[in-house]
Amino acid sequence: MQPTLPPPTGQNRINCVIDALRGFGLPAFRVGQYVEI
């Protein structure tokens, strides 16, 4: 995370959510489901 960048929005925010889910150790398929929704 770089403080120089503006708050995450749109696709960038989705990517942050995916990274967070991966950080929690959730299965990749579950991450894919969140992206589809």
Short mmCIF file of C-alpha atoms in Angstrom, two decimals:
data_model
loop_
_atom_site.label_atom_id
_atom_site.label_comp_id
_atom_site.label_asym_id
_atom_site.label_seq_id
_atom_site.Cartn_x
_atom_site.Cartn_y
_atom_site.Cartn_z
CA MET A 1 0.00 0.00 0.00
CA GLN A 2 1.45 3.34 -1.05
CA PRO A 3 0.22 6.44 0.85
CA THR A 4 0.99 8.58 -2.21
CA LEU A 5 -1.89 6.94 -4.11
CA PRO A 6 -5.50 8.15 -3.71
CA PRO A 7 -8.06 5.96 -1.88
CA PRO A 8 -8.76 2.74 -3.83
CA THR A 9 -11.89 2.90 -5.97
CA GLY A 10 -13.52 0.68 -8.59
CA GLN A 11 -11.23 -2.07 -9.91
CA ASN A 12 -8.40 -1.00 -7.61
CA ARG A 13 -10.64 -1.47 -4.58
CA ILE A 14 -11.67 -4.92 -5.84
CA ASN A 15 -8.00 -5.86 -6.15
CA CYS A 16 -7.43 -4.72 -2.57
CA VAL A 17 -10.33 -6.88 -1.42
CA ILE A 18 -8.90 -9.88 -3.28
CA ASP A 19 -5.49 -9.31 -1.69
CA ALA A 20 -7.17 -9.06 1.73
CA LEU A 21 -9.06 -12.32 1.19
CA ARG A 22 -5.86 -14.06 0.09
CA GLY A 23 -4.20 -12.65 3.20
CA PHE A 24 -6.83 -14.40 5.31
CA GLY A 25 -6.00 -17.62 3.48
CA LEU A 26 -9.35 -18.09 1.75
CA PRO A 27 -9.48 -20.49 -1.22
CA ALA A 28 -8.82 -18.98 -4.64
CA PHE A 29 -12.20 -20.17 -5.95
CA ARG A 30 -13.94 -18.21 -3.22
CA VAL A 31 -12.05 -15.09 -4.30
CA GLY A 32 -13.24 -15.72 -7.86
CA GLN A 33 -16.84 -15.85 -6.66
CA TYR A 34 -16.51 -12.44 -5.02
CA VAL A 35 -15.10 -11.03 -8.25
CA GLU A 36 -18.02 -12.46 -10.27
CA ILE A 37 -20.47 -10.82 -7.87
#
